[in-house]
Amino acid sequence: MAICSENPAAPKKNVVYVRRAEREEQAPICKTPNLKEVLPLKQSFFECDAVDLAPRLLGKLLRREDVVLQITEVEAYRQDDTACHARFGKTPRTAPLFGQGGHAYVYLCYGLHVMLNVVADKDGVGAAVLIRSCAPVSGLETIQTRRKQQTIKPILLTGPGKIGQALGLTTQWSSHPLFSPGGLEILDGSSPDAILVGPRVGIEYALPKDVIALWRFAIAGTPWVSAPRNTLQLQKHL
C-alpha cells in the first residue's frame, strides 16, 4: 500500500458553495442527507476487482457514530501489484486483506498513521482500496477535535492518515464488516458526474508498471483531494 503522505466546477446538487470572499477560509461542505433513508451497501457490492471497486466508492458515505464522511479520493491495490501488502503473503498483519470483500483492512503507517482500506474481491484474493480523502458530511466538531484542527479547509481530511484519525480508528477495526449496520459502515451515496484518474502516491519502491498504473481516483471539481493534484486528469470513457 502507499507510503504515508499526506478547479472549482459548476455547483452540484450535493455541495454547498460559500461566497467568493470566504473561499480562502472555507471549502465546499456536503449537504447532510437523510441518513435514516440511506442504507449500508450490500457485501456483493465489494466483491469485484479492486480497480473496478475504487471509482464506485467515490461519493459513498463512511459512517461511525456521529461522524459521516463522503469518500472523495481512493487508490486501488491488487494482489499481483508490487505496491500491495499482499506481495508479502498472508501474515497476521495482512490476514484481513485476504478476507471477503467489504471488510476493513486497517494498518499503521510509520507506527503513527491509521490507514483505512476497503477489502475487495473474493475471499483469499488479497486486494483492497485505500481511502485517501473525504469531505465532511456530519459530526464536524468531532472531526475537528480528533484532528486537533479547528478548520473546515480541505487540509482537515485530505490524506489517508487523516481519515483514520477523523473516524477515531485503530488497527482493532481490521476485519470489521463495513456492510453491517452499526460500528463502522459504508452507506450508499450519489455517484460523481466526473472522475479524475492518475498514478498512485508514494509507491516508488514498486515495479515501473505498477508505479505508472492509473489506479488513483478522485471526484472531479472538489477541493477535498490530497496532493499531488497535478498528476490527476479527467477520466476518458471508451
Coordinates of N, CA and C in Angstrom, one line a residue:
M1 N 0.8 -1.2 0.0 CA 0.0 0.0 0.0 C 0.9 1.2 0.0
A2 N 0.3 2.4 -0.1 CA 1.0 3.6 -0.2 C 1.8 3.9 1.0
I3 N 3.0 4.5 0.8 CA 3.8 5.0 1.9 C 3.0 6.3 2.3
C4 N 3.2 6.6 3.6 CA 2.4 7.8 4.2 C 2.8 9.1 3.4
S5 N 1.8 9.8 3.1 CA 1.9 11.1 2.5 C 0.6 11.9 2.7
E6 N 0.8 12.7 3.1 CA -0.4 13.5 3.3 C -0.5 14.4 1.9
N7 N -9.9 23.4 -8.9 CA -10.6 23.6 -10.2 C -12.1 23.6 -9.9
P8 N -12.4 24.4 -9.2 CA -13.8 24.6 -9.0 C -14.6 24.2 -10.3
A9 N -15.7 23.5 -10.1 CA -16.6 23.2 -11.2 C -17.9 23.8 -10.9
A10 N -18.9 23.6 -11.8 CA -20.2 24.0 -11.6 C -20.8 23.4 -10.4
P11 N -21.6 24.2 -9.6 CA -22.1 23.6 -8.4 C -22.9 22.3 -8.6
K12 N -22.7 21.3 -7.7 CA -23.5 20.1 -7.8 C -24.5 20.1 -6.7
K13 N -25.5 19.2 -6.9 CA -26.7 19.2 -6.0 C -26.3 18.8 -4.6
N14 N -25.2 18.1 -4.4 CA -24.9 17.6 -3.1 C -23.8 18.4 -2.4
V15 N -23.5 19.7 -2.9 CA -22.5 20.5 -2.4 C -23.0 21.9 -2.1
V16 N -22.6 22.5 -1.0 CA -22.9 23.9 -0.6 C -21.7 24.7 -0.9
Y17 N -21.8 25.8 -1.8 CA -20.7 26.6 -2.1 C -20.8 27.9 -1.3
V18 N -19.6 28.4 -0.8 CA -19.6 29.6 0.0 C -19.3 30.8 -0.9
R19 N -19.5 32.0 -0.3 CA -19.3 33.2 -1.0 C -17.8 33.3 -1.4
R20 N -17.5 34.0 -2.6 CA -16.1 34.1 -3.1 C -15.2 34.6 -2.0
A21 N -15.6 35.6 -1.3 CA -14.7 36.2 -0.3 C -14.4 35.3 0.9
E22 N -15.1 34.2 1.0 CA -14.9 33.2 2.1 C -14.1 32.0 1.6
R23 N -13.8 31.9 0.3 CA -13.2 30.7 -0.2 C -11.9 30.3 0.4
E24 N -11.1 31.3 0.8 CA -9.8 31.0 1.3 C -9.9 30.4 2.7
E25 N -11.0 30.7 3.4 CA -11.1 30.3 4.8 C -12.0 29.0 4.9
Q26 N -12.8 28.7 3.8 CA -13.7 27.6 3.9 C -13.6 26.8 2.6
A27 N -14.3 25.7 2.6 CA -14.3 24.8 1.4 C -15.8 24.2 1.3
P28 N -16.1 23.8 0.1 CA -17.5 23.2 0.0 C -17.7 22.1 1.0
I29 N -18.8 22.1 1.7 CA -19.2 21.1 2.6 C -20.4 20.3 2.1
C30 N -20.4 19.0 2.2 CA -21.5 18.2 1.7 C -22.8 18.5 2.5
K31 N -23.9 18.6 1.8 CA -25.2 18.7 2.5 C -25.4 17.4 3.2
T32 N -26.0 17.5 4.4 CA -26.3 16.3 5.1 C -27.6 15.5 4.5
P33 N -27.4 14.3 4.0 CA -28.5 13.6 3.5 C -29.4 13.1 4.7
N34 N -30.6 12.6 4.4 CA -31.4 12.0 5.4 C -30.8 10.6 5.6
L35 N -30.0 10.5 6.7 CA -29.3 9.2 6.9 C -30.2 8.1 7.3
K36 N -31.4 8.4 7.7 CA -32.4 7.3 8.0 C -32.8 6.6 6.8
E37 N -32.7 7.3 5.6 CA -33.1 6.7 4.4 C -32.0 6.1 3.6
V38 N -30.8 6.2 4.1 CA -29.6 5.7 3.4 C -29.1 4.4 4.0
L39 N -29.0 3.4 3.2 CA -28.7 2.0 3.7 C -27.2 1.7 3.5
P40 N -26.7 0.8 4.3 CA -25.3 0.3 4.1 C -25.3 -0.5 2.7
L41 N -24.2 -0.4 2.1 CA -24.0 -1.2 0.8 C -24.0 -2.7 1.1
K42 N -24.5 -3.5 0.2 CA -24.5 -4.9 0.4 C -23.1 -5.5 0.2
Q43 N -22.8 -6.6 0.8 CA -21.5 -7.2 0.6 C -21.1 -7.5 -0.8
S44 N -22.1 -7.8 -1.6 CA -21.9 -8.2 -3.0 C -21.3 -7.0 -3.8
F45 N -21.6 -5.7 -3.3 CA -21.1 -4.5 -4.0 C -19.5 -4.5 -4.0
F46 N -18.9 -5.1 -2.9 CA -17.5 -5.0 -2.8 C -16.8 -6.2 -3.4
E47 N -17.5 -7.2 -3.8 CA -16.9 -8.5 -4.3 C -16.5 -8.4 -5.8
C48 N -15.6 -7.5 -6.1 CA -15.2 -7.3 -7.5 C -13.7 -6.8 -7.5
D49 N -13.1 -6.8 -8.6 CA -11.7 -6.3 -8.8 C -11.6 -5.0 -8.1
A50 N -10.4 -4.8 -7.4 CA -10.2 -3.5 -6.7 C -10.2 -2.3 -7.6
V51 N -9.7 -2.5 -8.8 CA -9.7 -1.4 -9.8 C -11.1 -1.0 -10.2
D52 N -12.0 -1.9 -10.2 CA -13.4 -1.6 -10.5 C -14.1 -1.1 -9.3
L53 N -13.8 -1.6 -8.1 CA -14.4 -1.1 -6.9 C -14.0 0.3 -6.6
A54 N -12.8 0.7 -6.8 CA -12.3 2.0 -6.4 C -13.1 3.2 -6.8
P55 N -13.4 3.4 -8.2 CA -14.2 4.5 -8.6 C -15.6 4.4 -8.1
R56 N -16.1 3.2 -7.9 CA -17.5 3.0 -7.5 C -17.7 3.5 -6.0
L57 N -16.6 3.6 -5.3 CA -16.7 4.0 -3.9 C -16.8 5.5 -3.8
L58 N -16.4 6.3 -4.8 CA -16.5 7.7 -4.8 C -17.9 8.2 -4.6
G59 N -18.1 9.1 -3.7 CA -19.4 9.6 -3.4 C -20.2 8.8 -2.3
K60 N -19.7 7.6 -2.0 CA -20.3 6.8 -0.9 C -20.0 7.4 0.4
L61 N -20.7 7.0 1.5 CA -20.5 7.6 2.8 C -20.0 6.6 3.8
L62 N -18.9 7.1 4.5 CA -18.4 6.4 5.7 C -19.0 6.9 6.9
R63 N -19.5 6.0 7.8 CA -20.2 6.5 9.0 C -19.6 5.7 10.2
R64 N -19.3 6.4 11.2 CA -19.0 5.9 12.5 C -19.6 6.8 13.6
E65 N -20.6 6.3 14.2 CA -21.4 7.1 15.2 C -21.8 8.5 14.6
D66 N -21.4 9.6 15.2 CA -22.0 10.9 14.7 C -21.2 11.4 13.5
V67 N -20.0 10.8 13.1 CA -19.2 11.2 12.0 C -19.6 10.5 10.7
V68 N -19.9 11.4 9.7 CA -20.2 10.8 8.4 C -19.3 11.6 7.4
L69 N -18.6 10.8 6.6 CA -17.7 11.4 5.6 C -18.1 10.9 4.2
Q70 N -18.0 11.8 3.2 CA -18.2 11.4 1.8 C -16.8 11.1 1.2
I71 N -16.7 9.9 0.6 CA -15.4 9.5 0.0 C -15.2 10.3 -1.3
T72 N -14.0 10.9 -1.3 CA -13.7 11.8 -2.5 C -12.4 11.3 -3.3
E73 N -11.6 10.5 -2.6 CA -10.4 10.1 -3.3 C -10.0 8.7 -2.8
V74 N -9.6 7.8 -3.7 CA -9.2 6.4 -3.4 C -8.1 6.0 -4.2
E75 N -7.5 4.8 -3.8 CA -6.4 4.1 -4.6 C -6.7 2.6 -4.6
A76 N -6.5 2.0 -5.7 CA -6.8 0.5 -5.8 C -5.4 -0.2 -5.7
Y77 N -5.5 -1.4 -5.0 CA -4.3 -2.2 -4.9 C -4.7 -3.7 -5.1
R78 N -4.1 -4.3 -6.1 CA -4.4 -5.7 -6.5 C -3.4 -6.7 -5.9
Q79 N -3.7 -8.0 -5.9 CA -2.9 -9.0 -5.3 C -1.5 -9.1 -6.0
D80 N -1.6 -9.0 -7.3 CA -0.3 -9.1 -8.1 C 0.4 -7.8 -8.3
D81 N 0.1 -6.9 -7.5 CA 0.6 -5.5 -7.5 C 1.8 -5.3 -6.6
T82 N 2.9 -4.9 -7.0 CA 4.1 -4.8 -6.2 C 4.0 -3.7 -5.2
A83 N 2.9 -2.9 -5.2 CA 2.7 -1.8 -4.2 C 1.8 -2.3 -3.1
C84 N 1.2 -3.5 -3.3 CA 0.2 -4.0 -2.4 C 0.8 -4.8 -1.3
H85 N 0.3 -4.8 -0.1 CA 0.8 -5.6 1.0 C 0.6 -7.1 0.8
A86 N -0.2 -7.4 -0.2 CA -0.4 -8.8 -0.5 C 0.9 -9.5 -1.0
R87 N 1.8 -8.6 -1.5 CA 3.0 -9.1 -2.0 C 3.9 -9.8 -1.0
F88 N 3.6 -9.6 0.3 CA 4.3 -10.2 1.4 C 3.7 -11.6 1.7
G89 N 2.5 -11.9 1.1 CA 1.8 -13.1 1.5 C 0.9 -12.8 2.7
K90 N 0.2 -13.9 3.1 CA -0.7 -13.8 4.3 C 0.1 -13.9 5.6
T91 N 0.0 -12.8 6.4 CA 0.7 -12.7 7.7 C -0.4 -12.3 8.7
P92 N -0.1 -12.4 10.0 CA -1.0 -11.9 11.0 C -1.5 -10.5 10.7
R93 N -0.6 -9.6 10.2 CA -0.9 -8.2 9.9 C -1.8 -8.1 8.7
T94 N -1.5 -8.9 7.6 CA -2.2 -8.7 6.4 C -3.4 -9.7 6.2
A95 N -3.6 -10.5 7.1 CA -4.7 -11.5 7.0 C -6.0 -10.9 6.6
P96 N -6.4 -9.8 7.2 CA -7.7 -9.2 6.8 C -7.8 -8.8 5.3
L97 N -6.6 -8.5 4.8 CA -6.6 -8.1 3.3 C -7.0 -9.3 2.5
F98 N -6.8 -10.5 2.9 CA -7.2 -11.7 2.2 C -8.6 -12.2 2.5
G99 N -9.3 -11.4 3.3 CA -10.7 -11.8 3.6 C -11.7 -11.5 2.5
Q100 N -13.0 -11.7 2.8 CA -14.0 -11.4 1.9 C -14.1 -9.9 1.6
G101 N -14.5 -9.5 0.4 CA -14.8 -8.1 0.1 C -15.8 -7.5 1.0
G102 N -15.6 -6.2 1.3 CA -16.5 -5.5 2.2 C -16.1 -5.4 3.6
H103 N -14.9 -6.0 4.0 CA -14.4 -5.8 5.3 C -13.3 -4.7 5.3
A104 N -13.0 -4.3 6.5 CA -11.9 -3.2 6.7 C -10.6 -3.9 6.8
Y105 N -9.6 -3.3 6.2 CA -8.2 -3.6 6.4 C -7.5 -2.3 6.9
V106 N -7.1 -2.3 8.2 CA -6.6 -1.1 8.8 C -5.2 -1.4 9.3
Y107 N -4.3 -0.6 8.9 CA -2.9 -0.8 9.4 C -2.2 0.5 9.8
L108 N -1.1 0.4 10.5 CA -0.4 1.6 10.9 C 0.7 1.9 9.9
C109 N 0.8 3.2 9.5 CA 1.9 3.6 8.6 C 2.9 4.4 9.5
Y110 N 4.2 3.9 9.4 CA 5.3 4.5 10.3 C 4.9 4.5 11.8
G111 N 4.0 3.6 12.1 CA 3.7 3.4 13.5 C 2.8 4.6 14.1
L112 N 2.4 5.5 13.2 CA 1.7 6.7 13.6 C 0.3 6.8 12.9
H113 N 0.2 6.7 11.6 CA -1.0 7.0 10.9 C -1.8 5.7 10.6
V114 N -3.1 5.8 11.0 CA -4.0 4.7 10.8 C -4.6 4.8 9.4
M115 N -4.4 3.8 8.6 CA -4.8 3.8 7.2 C -6.0 2.9 7.0
L116 N -7.1 3.4 6.5 CA -8.3 2.6 6.3 C -8.4 2.1 4.8
N117 N -8.5 0.8 4.7 CA -8.7 0.2 3.3 C -10.0 -0.6 3.3
V118 N -10.6 -0.6 2.2 CA -11.8 -1.5 2.0 C -11.4 -2.7 1.2
V119 N -11.5 -3.9 1.8 CA -11.1 -5.1 1.1 C -12.0 -5.4 -0.1
A120 N -11.4 -5.8 -1.2 CA -12.1 -6.0 -2.4 C -12.1 -7.5 -2.8
D121 N -12.9 -7.9 -3.8 CA -12.9 -9.2 -4.4 C -13.3 -10.3 -3.5
K122 N -13.0 -11.5 -3.9 CA -13.4 -12.7 -3.2 C -12.5 -13.1 -2.1
D123 N -12.9 -14.0 -1.2 CA -12.1 -14.5 -0.1 C -10.8 -15.1 -0.6
G124 N -9.7 -14.7 -0.1 CA -8.4 -15.3 -0.4 C -7.7 -14.5 -1.5
V125 N -8.2 -13.5 -2.1 CA -7.6 -12.8 -3.2 C -6.4 -11.9 -2.7
G126 N -6.7 -11.0 -1.7 CA -5.7 -10.1 -1.3 C -5.6 -8.8 -2.1
A127 N -6.7 -8.0 -2.0 CA -6.8 -6.8 -2.7 C -7.7 -5.8 -1.9
A128 N -7.4 -4.5 -2.1 CA -8.2 -3.5 -1.3 C -8.1 -2.2 -2.0
V129 N -8.9 -1.3 -1.5 CA -9.0 0.1 -1.9 C -8.7 1.0 -0.7
L130 N -7.6 1.8 -0.8 CA -7.2 2.8 0.2 C -8.1 4.0 0.1
I131 N -8.6 4.4 1.3 CA -9.4 5.7 1.3 C -8.4 6.8 1.5
R132 N -8.2 7.7 0.5 CA -7.2 8.7 0.6 C -7.8 10.0 1.2
S133 N -9.0 10.4 0.7 CA -9.5 11.7 1.2 C -11.0 11.6 1.2
C134 N -11.6 12.5 2.1 CA -13.0 12.6 2.2 C -13.5 14.0 2.4
A135 N -14.8 14.3 2.3 CA -15.3 15.6 2.7 C -16.3 15.3 3.9
P136 N -16.4 16.3 4.8 CA -17.2 16.1 6.0 C -18.7 16.3 5.6
V137 N -19.5 15.4 6.1 CA -21.0 15.5 6.0 C -21.6 15.8 7.3
S138 N -21.3 15.1 8.3 CA -21.8 15.5 9.7 C -20.7 15.1 10.7
G139 N -21.0 15.6 11.9 CA -20.0 15.4 13.0 C -18.7 16.2 12.9
L140 N -18.9 17.4 12.4 CA -17.7 18.3 12.1 C -16.9 18.6 13.4
E141 N -17.6 18.8 14.5 CA -16.9 19.1 15.7 C -16.1 18.0 16.2
T142 N -16.7 16.8 16.1 CA -15.9 15.6 16.5 C -14.7 15.4 15.6
I143 N -14.9 15.6 14.3 CA -13.7 15.5 13.4 C -12.6 16.5 13.8
Q144 N -13.0 17.7 14.0 CA -12.0 18.8 14.4 C -11.3 18.4 15.7
T145 N -12.0 17.9 16.6 CA -11.4 17.5 17.9 C -10.4 16.4 17.7
R146 N -10.8 15.4 17.0 CA -9.9 14.3 16.8 C -8.7 14.7 16.0
R147 N -8.9 15.6 15.0 CA -7.8 16.0 14.2 C -7.0 17.1 14.8
K148 N -7.5 17.7 15.9 CA -6.9 18.8 16.6 C -6.7 20.0 15.7
Q149 N -7.7 20.2 14.8 CA -7.6 21.4 13.9 C -9.0 22.0 13.8
Q150 N -9.1 23.3 14.2 CA -10.4 24.0 14.1 C -10.5 24.7 12.8
T151 N -10.7 23.9 11.7 CA -10.8 24.4 10.4 C -11.8 23.6 9.6
I152 N -12.3 24.2 8.5 CA -13.1 23.4 7.5 C -12.4 23.5 6.2
K153 N -11.1 23.8 6.2 CA -10.4 23.7 4.9 C -10.1 22.2 4.6
P154 N -9.9 21.9 3.3 CA -9.6 20.6 2.9 C -8.5 19.9 3.6
I155 N -7.5 20.6 4.2 CA -6.4 20.0 4.9 C -6.9 19.1 6.1
L156 N -8.2 19.3 6.5 CA -8.8 18.6 7.5 C -8.9 17.1 7.2
L157 N -9.2 16.8 5.9 CA -9.5 15.4 5.6 C -8.8 14.9 4.3
T158 N -7.8 15.6 3.8 CA -7.1 15.2 2.6 C -5.8 14.5 2.9
G159 N -5.8 13.2 2.9 CA -4.7 12.4 3.3 C -5.2 11.2 4.0
P160 N -4.7 10.0 3.7 CA -5.3 8.8 4.3 C -5.2 8.7 5.8
G161 N -4.0 9.2 6.4 CA -3.9 9.1 7.8 C -4.9 10.0 8.5
K162 N -5.4 11.0 7.9 CA -6.3 12.0 8.4 C -7.7 11.3 8.5
I163 N -8.0 10.4 7.6 CA -9.3 9.8 7.6 C -9.4 8.8 8.8
G164 N -8.4 8.0 9.1 CA -8.4 7.2 10.2 C -8.5 7.9 11.5
Q165 N -7.8 9.1 11.6 CA -7.9 9.9 12.8 C -9.2 10.5 13.0
A166 N -9.8 11.0 11.9 CA -11.1 11.7 12.0 C -12.2 10.7 12.4
L167 N -12.1 9.4 12.0 CA -13.0 8.4 12.4 C -12.7 7.8 13.8
G168 N -11.6 8.1 14.3 CA -11.2 7.5 15.6 C -10.9 6.1 15.5
L169 N -10.2 5.6 14.4 CA -9.9 4.2 14.2 C -8.6 3.8 14.8
T170 N -8.5 2.5 15.1 CA -7.3 1.8 15.5 C -7.2 0.6 14.6
T171 N -6.1 -0.2 14.7 CA -6.0 -1.4 13.9 C -7.0 -2.5 14.4
Q172 N -7.6 -2.2 15.6 CA -8.6 -3.2 16.0 C -9.8 -3.3 15.1
W173 N -10.0 -2.3 14.2 CA -11.1 -2.3 13.3 C -10.8 -3.1 12.1
S174 N -9.6 -3.7 11.9 CA -9.3 -4.6 10.8 C -10.3 -5.8 10.9
S175 N -10.8 -6.2 9.8 CA -11.7 -7.3 9.6 C -13.2 -6.9 9.9
H176 N -13.4 -5.7 10.3 CA -14.8 -5.3 10.6 C -15.6 -5.3 9.3
P177 N -16.8 -5.8 9.3 CA -17.7 -5.8 8.1 C -18.3 -4.4 7.9
L178 N -17.9 -3.8 6.8 CA -18.4 -2.5 6.5 C -19.8 -2.4 5.9
F179 N -20.4 -3.6 5.7 CA -21.7 -3.7 5.1 C -22.8 -4.0 6.2
S180 N -22.4 -4.1 7.5 CA -23.3 -4.4 8.6 C -23.6 -3.1 9.3
P181 N -24.9 -2.9 9.6 CA -25.3 -1.6 10.3 C -24.6 -1.5 11.7
G182 N -24.2 -0.3 12.0 CA -23.6 -0.1 13.3 C -22.1 -0.2 13.2
G183 N -21.4 0.5 14.2 CA -20.0 0.5 14.2 C -19.5 1.4 13.1
L184 N -18.6 0.8 12.2 CA -18.1 1.5 11.1 C -18.7 0.9 9.8
E185 N -19.4 1.7 9.0 CA -20.1 1.2 7.8 C -20.0 2.1 6.6
I186 N -20.2 1.6 5.5 CA -20.2 2.4 4.2 C -21.7 2.4 3.7
L187 N -22.2 3.6 3.6 CA -23.6 3.8 3.1 C -23.6 4.2 1.6
D188 N -24.7 3.9 1.0 CA -24.8 4.3 -0.4 C -24.8 5.8 -0.5
G189 N -24.4 6.4 -1.6 CA -24.3 7.8 -1.9 C -24.4 8.1 -3.3
S190 N -24.4 9.4 -3.7 CA -24.5 9.8 -5.1 C -23.2 9.5 -5.8
S191 N -23.3 9.1 -7.1 CA -22.1 8.9 -7.9 C -21.7 10.2 -8.5
P192 N -20.4 10.5 -8.6 CA -19.9 11.7 -9.2 C -20.2 11.9 -10.6
D193 N -20.3 13.1 -11.1 CA -20.6 13.4 -12.5 C -19.3 13.1 -13.3
A194 N -18.2 13.3 -12.8 CA -16.9 13.1 -13.5 C -15.8 12.7 -12.5
I195 N -14.9 11.9 -13.0 CA -13.8 11.3 -12.2 C -12.5 11.6 -12.7
L196 N -11.5 11.9 -11.8 CA -10.1 12.1 -12.2 C -9.4 10.9 -11.9
V197 N -8.4 10.6 -12.7 CA -7.5 9.4 -12.5 C -6.1 9.8 -12.6
G198 N -5.2 9.0 -12.0 CA -3.8 9.3 -12.1 C -3.0 8.2 -11.4
P199 N -1.7 8.2 -11.4 CA -0.9 7.2 -10.7 C -1.0 7.4 -9.2
R200 N -0.8 6.3 -8.5 CA -0.9 6.4 -7.0 C 0.3 7.1 -6.4
V201 N 0.1 7.4 -5.1 CA 1.1 8.3 -4.4 C 2.0 7.4 -3.5
G202 N 3.3 7.8 -3.5 CA 4.2 7.2 -2.6 C 4.6 5.7 -2.8
I203 N 4.6 5.2 -4.0 CA 4.9 3.8 -4.2 C 6.1 3.7 -5.2
E204 N 7.1 4.5 -5.0 CA 8.3 4.5 -5.9 C 9.0 3.2 -5.7
Y205 N 8.8 2.4 -4.7 CA 9.5 1.1 -4.5 C 9.0 0.0 -5.4
A206 N 7.8 0.2 -6.0 CA 7.1 -0.8 -6.8 C 7.7 -0.9 -8.2
L207 N 7.4 -1.9 -8.9 CA 7.8 -2.1 -10.3 C 7.3 -0.9 -11.1
P208 N 8.0 -0.6 -12.2 CA 7.6 0.6 -13.0 C 6.2 0.4 -13.5
K209 N 5.7 -0.8 -13.9 CA 4.4 -0.9 -14.5 C 3.3 -0.6 -13.4
D210 N 3.7 -0.8 -12.1 CA 2.7 -0.5 -11.1 C 2.8 0.9 -10.7
V211 N 4.0 1.5 -10.7 CA 4.1 2.9 -10.4 C 3.3 3.8 -11.4
I212 N 3.2 3.4 -12.6 CA 2.5 4.3 -13.6 C 1.1 3.9 -13.8
A213 N 0.6 2.8 -13.2 CA -0.8 2.4 -13.3 C -1.7 3.5 -12.8
L214 N -2.7 3.8 -13.6 CA -3.7 4.9 -13.2 C -4.8 4.3 -12.3
W215 N -4.4 4.0 -11.1 CA -5.3 3.4 -10.1 C -5.6 4.3 -8.9
R216 N -5.4 5.6 -9.1 CA -5.8 6.6 -8.2 C -7.0 7.3 -8.8
F217 N -8.1 7.4 -8.0 CA -9.4 8.0 -8.5 C -9.9 9.1 -7.5
A218 N -10.4 10.2 -8.1 CA -10.9 11.3 -7.3 C -12.1 11.9 -7.9
I219 N -13.0 12.5 -7.1 CA -14.1 13.2 -7.7 C -13.7 14.5 -8.3
A220 N -14.0 14.7 -9.5 CA -13.6 16.0 -10.2 C -14.4 17.2 -9.7
G221 N -13.7 18.3 -9.6 CA -14.4 19.5 -9.2 C -14.5 19.7 -7.7
T222 N -13.9 18.9 -6.9 CA -14.0 19.1 -5.4 C -12.5 19.4 -4.9
P223 N -12.4 20.3 -3.9 CA -11.1 20.6 -3.3 C -10.7 19.5 -2.3
W224 N -11.6 18.6 -2.0 CA -11.3 17.6 -1.0 C -10.5 16.4 -1.6
V225 N -9.3 16.8 -2.1 CA -8.4 15.8 -2.8 C -7.0 16.1 -2.3
S226 N -6.3 15.1 -2.0 CA -4.9 15.2 -1.5 C -3.9 15.6 -2.6
A227 N -2.7 16.0 -2.1 CA -1.6 16.3 -3.1 C -0.9 15.0 -3.4
P228 N -0.3 14.9 -4.6 CA -0.3 16.0 -5.7 C -1.5 15.9 -6.5
R229 N -2.0 17.1 -6.9 CA -3.2 17.1 -7.8 C -2.8 17.2 -9.3
N230 N -1.6 17.6 -9.6 CA -1.2 17.9 -11.0 C -1.0 16.6 -11.7
T231 N -1.0 15.4 -11.0 CA -0.9 14.1 -11.7 C -2.2 13.5 -12.0
L232 N -3.3 14.2 -11.7 CA -4.7 13.7 -12.0 C -5.2 14.3 -13.3
Q233 N -5.9 13.5 -14.0 CA -6.5 14.0 -15.3 C -8.0 13.4 -15.4
L234 N -8.8 14.1 -16.2 CA -10.2 13.7 -16.3 C -10.2 12.3 -17.0
Q235 N -11.0 11.4 -16.4 CA -11.1 10.1 -16.9 C -11.8 10.1 -18.3
K236 N -11.2 9.3 -19.2 CA -11.8 9.2 -20.5 C -12.6 8.0 -20.7
H237 N -13.8 8.1 -21.2 CA -14.7 6.9 -21.3 C -14.5 6.4 -22.7
L238 N -14.3 5.1 -22.8 CA -14.1 4.4 -24.1 C -15.4 4.1 -24.8

